Each structure stands twice: as C-alpha cells, then as structure tokens.
PDB file of C-alpha atoms in Angstrom:
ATOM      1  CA  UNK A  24      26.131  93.358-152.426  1.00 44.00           C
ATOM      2  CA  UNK A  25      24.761  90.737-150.020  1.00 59.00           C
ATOM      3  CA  UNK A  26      20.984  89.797-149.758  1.00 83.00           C
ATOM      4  CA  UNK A  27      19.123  91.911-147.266  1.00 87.00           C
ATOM      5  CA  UNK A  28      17.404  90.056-144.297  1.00 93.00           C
ATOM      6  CA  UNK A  29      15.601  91.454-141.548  1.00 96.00           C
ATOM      7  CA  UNK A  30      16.318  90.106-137.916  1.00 96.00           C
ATOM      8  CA  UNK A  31      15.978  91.607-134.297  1.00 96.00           C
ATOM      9  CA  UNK A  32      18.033  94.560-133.440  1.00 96.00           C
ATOM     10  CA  UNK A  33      20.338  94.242-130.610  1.00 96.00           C
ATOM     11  CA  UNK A  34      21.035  96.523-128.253  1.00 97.00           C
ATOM     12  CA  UNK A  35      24.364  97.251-128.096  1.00 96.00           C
ATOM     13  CA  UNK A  36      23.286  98.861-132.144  1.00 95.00           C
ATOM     14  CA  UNK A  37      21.619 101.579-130.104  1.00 97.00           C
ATOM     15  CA  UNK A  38      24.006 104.569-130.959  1.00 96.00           C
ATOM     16  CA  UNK A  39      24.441 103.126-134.916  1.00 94.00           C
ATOM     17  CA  UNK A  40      20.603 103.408-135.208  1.00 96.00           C
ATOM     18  CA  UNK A  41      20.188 106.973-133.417  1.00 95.00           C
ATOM     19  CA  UNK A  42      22.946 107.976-136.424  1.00 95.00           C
ATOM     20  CA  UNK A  43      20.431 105.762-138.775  1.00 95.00           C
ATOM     21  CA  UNK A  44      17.737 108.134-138.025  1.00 93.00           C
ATOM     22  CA  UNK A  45      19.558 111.530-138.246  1.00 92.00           C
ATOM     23  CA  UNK A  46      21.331 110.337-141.516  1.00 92.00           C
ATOM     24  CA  UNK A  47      17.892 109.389-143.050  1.00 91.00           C
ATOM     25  CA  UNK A  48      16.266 112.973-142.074  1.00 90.00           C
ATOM     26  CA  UNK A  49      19.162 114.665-143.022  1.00 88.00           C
ATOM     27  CA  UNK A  50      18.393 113.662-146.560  1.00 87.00           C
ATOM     28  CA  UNK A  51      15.556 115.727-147.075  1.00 88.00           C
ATOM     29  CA  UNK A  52      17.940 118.832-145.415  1.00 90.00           C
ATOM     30  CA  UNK A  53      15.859 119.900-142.607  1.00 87.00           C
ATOM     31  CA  UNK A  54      16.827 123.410-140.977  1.00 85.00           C
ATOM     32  CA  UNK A  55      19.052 122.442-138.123  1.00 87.00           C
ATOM     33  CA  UNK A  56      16.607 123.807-135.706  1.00 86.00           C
ATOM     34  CA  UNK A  57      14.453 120.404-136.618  1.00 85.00           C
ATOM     35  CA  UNK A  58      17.733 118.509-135.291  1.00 84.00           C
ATOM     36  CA  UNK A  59      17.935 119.479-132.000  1.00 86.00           C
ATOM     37  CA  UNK A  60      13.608 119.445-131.625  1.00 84.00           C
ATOM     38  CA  UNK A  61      13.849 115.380-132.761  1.00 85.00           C
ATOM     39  CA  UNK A  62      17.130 115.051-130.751  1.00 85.00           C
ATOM     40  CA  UNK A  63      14.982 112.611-128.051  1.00 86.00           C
ATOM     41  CA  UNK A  64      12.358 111.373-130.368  1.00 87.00           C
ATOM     42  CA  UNK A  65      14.894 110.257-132.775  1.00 92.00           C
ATOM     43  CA  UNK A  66      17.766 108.541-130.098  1.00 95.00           C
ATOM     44  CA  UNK A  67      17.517 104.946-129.768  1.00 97.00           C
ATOM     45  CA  UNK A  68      18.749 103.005-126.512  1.00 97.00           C
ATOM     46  CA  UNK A  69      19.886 100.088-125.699  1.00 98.00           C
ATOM     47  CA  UNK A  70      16.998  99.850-123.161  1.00 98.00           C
ATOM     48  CA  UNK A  71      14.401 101.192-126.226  1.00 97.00           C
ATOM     49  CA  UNK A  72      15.419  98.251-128.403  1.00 98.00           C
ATOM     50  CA  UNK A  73      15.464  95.879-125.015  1.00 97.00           C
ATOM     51  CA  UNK A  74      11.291  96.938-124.574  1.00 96.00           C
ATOM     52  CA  UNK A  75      10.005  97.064-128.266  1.00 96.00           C
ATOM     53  CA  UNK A  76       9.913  95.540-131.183  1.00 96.00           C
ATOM     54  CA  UNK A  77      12.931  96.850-133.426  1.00 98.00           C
ATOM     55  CA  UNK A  78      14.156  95.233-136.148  1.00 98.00           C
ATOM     56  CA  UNK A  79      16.729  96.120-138.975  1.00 97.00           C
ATOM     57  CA  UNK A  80      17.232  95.204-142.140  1.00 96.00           C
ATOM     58  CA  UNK A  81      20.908  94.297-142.578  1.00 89.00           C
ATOM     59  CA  UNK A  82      22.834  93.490-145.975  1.00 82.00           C
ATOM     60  CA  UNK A  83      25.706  91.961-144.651  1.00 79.00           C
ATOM     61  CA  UNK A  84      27.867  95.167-143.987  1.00 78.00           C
ATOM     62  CA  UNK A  85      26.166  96.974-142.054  1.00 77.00           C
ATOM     63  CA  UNK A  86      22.350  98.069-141.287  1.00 84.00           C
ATOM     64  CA  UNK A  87      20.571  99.698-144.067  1.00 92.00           C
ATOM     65  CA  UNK A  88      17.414 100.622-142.207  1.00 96.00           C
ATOM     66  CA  UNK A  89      15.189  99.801-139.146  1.00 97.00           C
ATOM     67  CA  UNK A  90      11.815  99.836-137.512  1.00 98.00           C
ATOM     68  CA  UNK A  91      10.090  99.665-134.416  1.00 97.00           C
ATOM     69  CA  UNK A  92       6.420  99.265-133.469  1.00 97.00           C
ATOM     70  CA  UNK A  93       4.759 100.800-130.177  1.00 93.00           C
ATOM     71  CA  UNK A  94       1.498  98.835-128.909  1.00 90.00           C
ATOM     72  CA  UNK A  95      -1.009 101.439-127.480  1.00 88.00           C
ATOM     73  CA  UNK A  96      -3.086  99.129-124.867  1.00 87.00           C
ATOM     74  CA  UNK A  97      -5.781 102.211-125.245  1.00 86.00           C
ATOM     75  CA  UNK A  98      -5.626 105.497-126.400  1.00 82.00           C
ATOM     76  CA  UNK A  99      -3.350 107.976-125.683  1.00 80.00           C
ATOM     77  CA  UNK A 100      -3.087 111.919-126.059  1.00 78.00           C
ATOM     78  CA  UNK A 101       0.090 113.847-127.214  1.00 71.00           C
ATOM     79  CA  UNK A 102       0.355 117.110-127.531  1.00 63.00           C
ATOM     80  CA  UNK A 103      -3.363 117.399-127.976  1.00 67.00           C
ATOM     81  CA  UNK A 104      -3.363 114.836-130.389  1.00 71.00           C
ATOM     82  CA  UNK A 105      -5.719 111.671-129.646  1.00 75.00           C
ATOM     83  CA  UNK A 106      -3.611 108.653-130.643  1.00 80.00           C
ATOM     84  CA  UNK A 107      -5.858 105.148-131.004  1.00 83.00           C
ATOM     85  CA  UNK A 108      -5.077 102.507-129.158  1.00 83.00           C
ATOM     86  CA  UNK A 109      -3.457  99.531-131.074  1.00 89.00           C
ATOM     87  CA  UNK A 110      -0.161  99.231-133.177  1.00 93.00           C
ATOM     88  CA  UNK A 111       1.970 102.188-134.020  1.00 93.00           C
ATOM     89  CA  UNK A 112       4.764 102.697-136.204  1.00 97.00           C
ATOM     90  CA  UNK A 113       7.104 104.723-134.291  1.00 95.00           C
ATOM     91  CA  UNK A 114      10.287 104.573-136.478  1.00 96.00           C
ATOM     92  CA  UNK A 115      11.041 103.598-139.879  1.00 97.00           C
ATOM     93  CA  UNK A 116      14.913 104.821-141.466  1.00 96.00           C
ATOM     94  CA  UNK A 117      16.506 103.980-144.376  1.00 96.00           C
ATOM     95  CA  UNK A 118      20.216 104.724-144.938  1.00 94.00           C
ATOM     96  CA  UNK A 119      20.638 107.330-147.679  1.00 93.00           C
ATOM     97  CA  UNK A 120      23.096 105.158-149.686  1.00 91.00           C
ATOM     98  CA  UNK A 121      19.801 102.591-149.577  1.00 91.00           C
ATOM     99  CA  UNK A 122      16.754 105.010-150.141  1.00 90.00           C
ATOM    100  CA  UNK A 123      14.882 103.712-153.486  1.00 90.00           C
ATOM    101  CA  UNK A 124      16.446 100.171-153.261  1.00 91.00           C
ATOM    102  CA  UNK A 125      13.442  98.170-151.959  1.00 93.00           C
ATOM    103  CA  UNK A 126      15.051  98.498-148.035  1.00 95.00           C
ATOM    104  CA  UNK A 127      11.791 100.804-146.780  1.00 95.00           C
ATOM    105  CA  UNK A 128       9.804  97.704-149.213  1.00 96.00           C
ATOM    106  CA  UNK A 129      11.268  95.324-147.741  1.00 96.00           C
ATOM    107  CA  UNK A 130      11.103  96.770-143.956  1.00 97.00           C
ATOM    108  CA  UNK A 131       6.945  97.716-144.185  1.00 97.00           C
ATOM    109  CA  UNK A 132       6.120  94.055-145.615  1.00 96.00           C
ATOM    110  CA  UNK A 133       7.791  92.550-142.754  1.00 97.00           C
ATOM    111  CA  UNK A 134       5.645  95.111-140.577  1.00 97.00           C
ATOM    112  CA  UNK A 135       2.704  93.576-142.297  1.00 96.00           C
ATOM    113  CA  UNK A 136       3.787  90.307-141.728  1.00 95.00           C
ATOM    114  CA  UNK A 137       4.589  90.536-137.565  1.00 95.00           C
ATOM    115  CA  UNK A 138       1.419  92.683-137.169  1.00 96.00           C
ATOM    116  CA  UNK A 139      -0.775  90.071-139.052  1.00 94.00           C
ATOM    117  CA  UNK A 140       0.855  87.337-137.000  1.00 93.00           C
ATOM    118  CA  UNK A 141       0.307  88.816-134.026  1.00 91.00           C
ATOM    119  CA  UNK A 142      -3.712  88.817-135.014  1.00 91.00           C
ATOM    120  CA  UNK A 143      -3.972  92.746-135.554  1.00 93.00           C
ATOM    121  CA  UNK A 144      -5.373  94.066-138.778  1.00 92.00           C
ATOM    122  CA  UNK A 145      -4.123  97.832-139.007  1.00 94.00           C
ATOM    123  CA  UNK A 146      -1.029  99.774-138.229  1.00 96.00           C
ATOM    124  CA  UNK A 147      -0.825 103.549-137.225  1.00 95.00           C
ATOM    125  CA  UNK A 148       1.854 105.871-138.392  1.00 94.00           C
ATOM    126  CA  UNK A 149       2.085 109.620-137.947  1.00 93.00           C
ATOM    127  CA  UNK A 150       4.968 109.550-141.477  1.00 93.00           C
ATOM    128  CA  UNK A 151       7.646 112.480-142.340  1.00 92.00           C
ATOM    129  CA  UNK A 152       5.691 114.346-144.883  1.00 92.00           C
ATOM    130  CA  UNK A 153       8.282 113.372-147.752  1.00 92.00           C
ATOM    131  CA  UNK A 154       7.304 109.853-146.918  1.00 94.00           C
ATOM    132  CA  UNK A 155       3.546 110.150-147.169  1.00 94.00           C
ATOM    133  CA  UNK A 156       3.798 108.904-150.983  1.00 95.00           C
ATOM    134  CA  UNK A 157       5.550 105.523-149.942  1.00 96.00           C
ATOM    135  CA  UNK A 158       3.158 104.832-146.998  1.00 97.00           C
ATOM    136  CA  UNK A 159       0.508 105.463-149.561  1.00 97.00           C
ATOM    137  CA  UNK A 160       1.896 102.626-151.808  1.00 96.00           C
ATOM    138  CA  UNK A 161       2.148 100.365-149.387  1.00 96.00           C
ATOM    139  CA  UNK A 162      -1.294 100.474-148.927  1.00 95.00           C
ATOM    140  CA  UNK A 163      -1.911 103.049-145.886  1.00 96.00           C
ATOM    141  CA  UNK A 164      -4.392 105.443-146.456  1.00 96.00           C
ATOM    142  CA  UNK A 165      -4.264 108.951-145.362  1.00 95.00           C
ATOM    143  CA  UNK A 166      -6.093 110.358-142.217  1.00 92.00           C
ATOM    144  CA  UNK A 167      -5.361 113.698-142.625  1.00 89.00           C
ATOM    145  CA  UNK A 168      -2.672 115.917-140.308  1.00 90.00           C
ATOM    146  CA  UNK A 169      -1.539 116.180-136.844  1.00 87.00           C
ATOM    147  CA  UNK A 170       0.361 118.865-135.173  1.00 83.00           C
ATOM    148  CA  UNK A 171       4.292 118.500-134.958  1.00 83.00           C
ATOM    149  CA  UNK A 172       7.081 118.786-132.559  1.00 81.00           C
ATOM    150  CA  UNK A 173       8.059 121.550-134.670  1.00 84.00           C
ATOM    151  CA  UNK A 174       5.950 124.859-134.128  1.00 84.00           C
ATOM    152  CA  UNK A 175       3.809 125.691-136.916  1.00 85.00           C
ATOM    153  CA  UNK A 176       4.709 122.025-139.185  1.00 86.00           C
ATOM    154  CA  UNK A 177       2.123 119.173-139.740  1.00 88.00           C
ATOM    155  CA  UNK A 178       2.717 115.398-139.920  1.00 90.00           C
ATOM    156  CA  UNK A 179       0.252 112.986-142.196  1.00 93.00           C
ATOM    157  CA  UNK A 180      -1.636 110.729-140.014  1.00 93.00           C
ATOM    158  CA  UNK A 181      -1.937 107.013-142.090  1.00 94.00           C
ATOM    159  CA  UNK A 182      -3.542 103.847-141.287  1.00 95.00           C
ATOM    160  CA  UNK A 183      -2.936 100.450-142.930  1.00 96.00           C
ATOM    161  CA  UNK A 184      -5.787  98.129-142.722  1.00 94.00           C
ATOM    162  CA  UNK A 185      -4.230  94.407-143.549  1.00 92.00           C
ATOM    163  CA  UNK A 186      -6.134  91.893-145.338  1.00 75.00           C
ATOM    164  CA  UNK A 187      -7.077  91.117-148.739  1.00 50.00           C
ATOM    165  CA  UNK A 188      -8.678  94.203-149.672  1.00 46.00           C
ATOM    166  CA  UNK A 189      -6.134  96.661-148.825  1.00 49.00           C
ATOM    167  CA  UNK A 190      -2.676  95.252-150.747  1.00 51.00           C
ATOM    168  CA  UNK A 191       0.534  97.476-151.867  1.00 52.00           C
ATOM    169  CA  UNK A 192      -0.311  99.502-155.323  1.00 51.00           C
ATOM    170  CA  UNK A 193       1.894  98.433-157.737  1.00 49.00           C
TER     171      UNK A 193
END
C-alpha cells in the first residue's frame, strides 16, 4: 500500500464521501431506522465541500477517510442544545477496510495542525459514542452528553484544548 497524505477534497468526491460516511457507521451496525434519521446530516455535496474545510486522507487508491470543520462565528442552538461559538468538528469517517490503521490518527493531527495555524486553541466535537475512546486519546476531554437526532440516544460532547499541556496519550 501507498503512503497516506491528506489534501483538499474536491467536489466532484461529493457522492464517494456521503458512501464514506454510511460505510463507516455501518460498522458499528446501527438499526436501519438510524440510516434514514442521518440521511441529510451524513450527505456531502459538492457545494458542502465548495464552503468548508474538507479534507481526505487518500492512500493512493482511493480515499480512506475525511474531515470537515464548521467555524461557529458565535453560538448557536440545535435542538435545544447550546453549541459554542468557535471550531467544530462536523465529520470525521474512516473506511472500514482502514479503521485501526492510524487513518482517524493521522486525520485528527492534521485537525490539530490547520486549527493551530489558523490561531485557535480548541476544537468542538459532538463524537459517535463508539468513538468517544479515540477522541479521548487524542487528547479531547469529555463534556458530558447532548441529545441526538435519534429519539431517546445521547452523543458525547468533547473539547480539545491545543497547546503543550493537552498532547495525544500514548
């Protein structure tokens, strides 16, 4: 296999990435129901990829996962839910042939790196619940839980705080 590098996604990847983000839930075998709830949180266009920042980590045959980032200019409130203003991780997928290979590694330190660039020093995420553990790794530390799109489910609330004191456990 290739080396994996990380570059800009284009647009016209739009309908590979919505099938990204299905494939990757669909490997912790949600009920179906979830499916068609996440149907519109979890499509990407080629006008979504045109606005933010989305990026994918490609290996030379195809992409293996991607993220994008959402910058709140202030606060904003969600199905009751208060979200901060500042810089949100809105999507983060890793191919199932790829999950526990370094990809999601590889995609959050390049997070780090375009959010410390940019002169930020934390990162939002509301993370699947099977993914709380990873985002813990990395460094984010748990806020505690947020209602769901899906009726009666809750989703972990993390921040990361960059800088020297708050580095990826080993």
């Amino acid at each position: 296999m290739q080396s994996k590098k990380i570059r800009r996604a284009l647009p016209e990847e739009a309908a590979w990435l919505t099938e990204l983000s299905f494939a990757s839930k669909a490997y912790w075998q949600y009920p179906q129901s979830y499916y068609r709830r996440w149907q519109q949180e979890l499509t990407i266009t080629a006008d979504y990829i045109e606005t933010h920042d989305v990026y994918v980590c490609d290996d030379g045959t195809y992409p293996c996962g991607y993220y994008s980032l959402v910058i709140l200019q202030e606060a904003l409130v969600v199905s009751g839910v208060v979200l901060a203003a500042g810089v949100w991780l809105e999507h983060m997928f890793v191919h199932p042939d790829s999950i526990g290979k370094g990809v999601g590694t590889l995609l959050f330190n390049h997070i780090r790196g375009l959010v410390e660039k940019r002169g930020d020093n934390s990162i939002h995420l509301l993370a699947d619940p099977h993914a709380c553990r990873f985002y813990e790794k990395m460094g984010c530390v748990y806020q505690g839980e947020c209602a769901s799109t899906i009726p009666g489910r809750t989703t972990p609330y993390l921040i990361c705080n960059l800088g020297m004191h708050n580095q990826p456990k080993p």
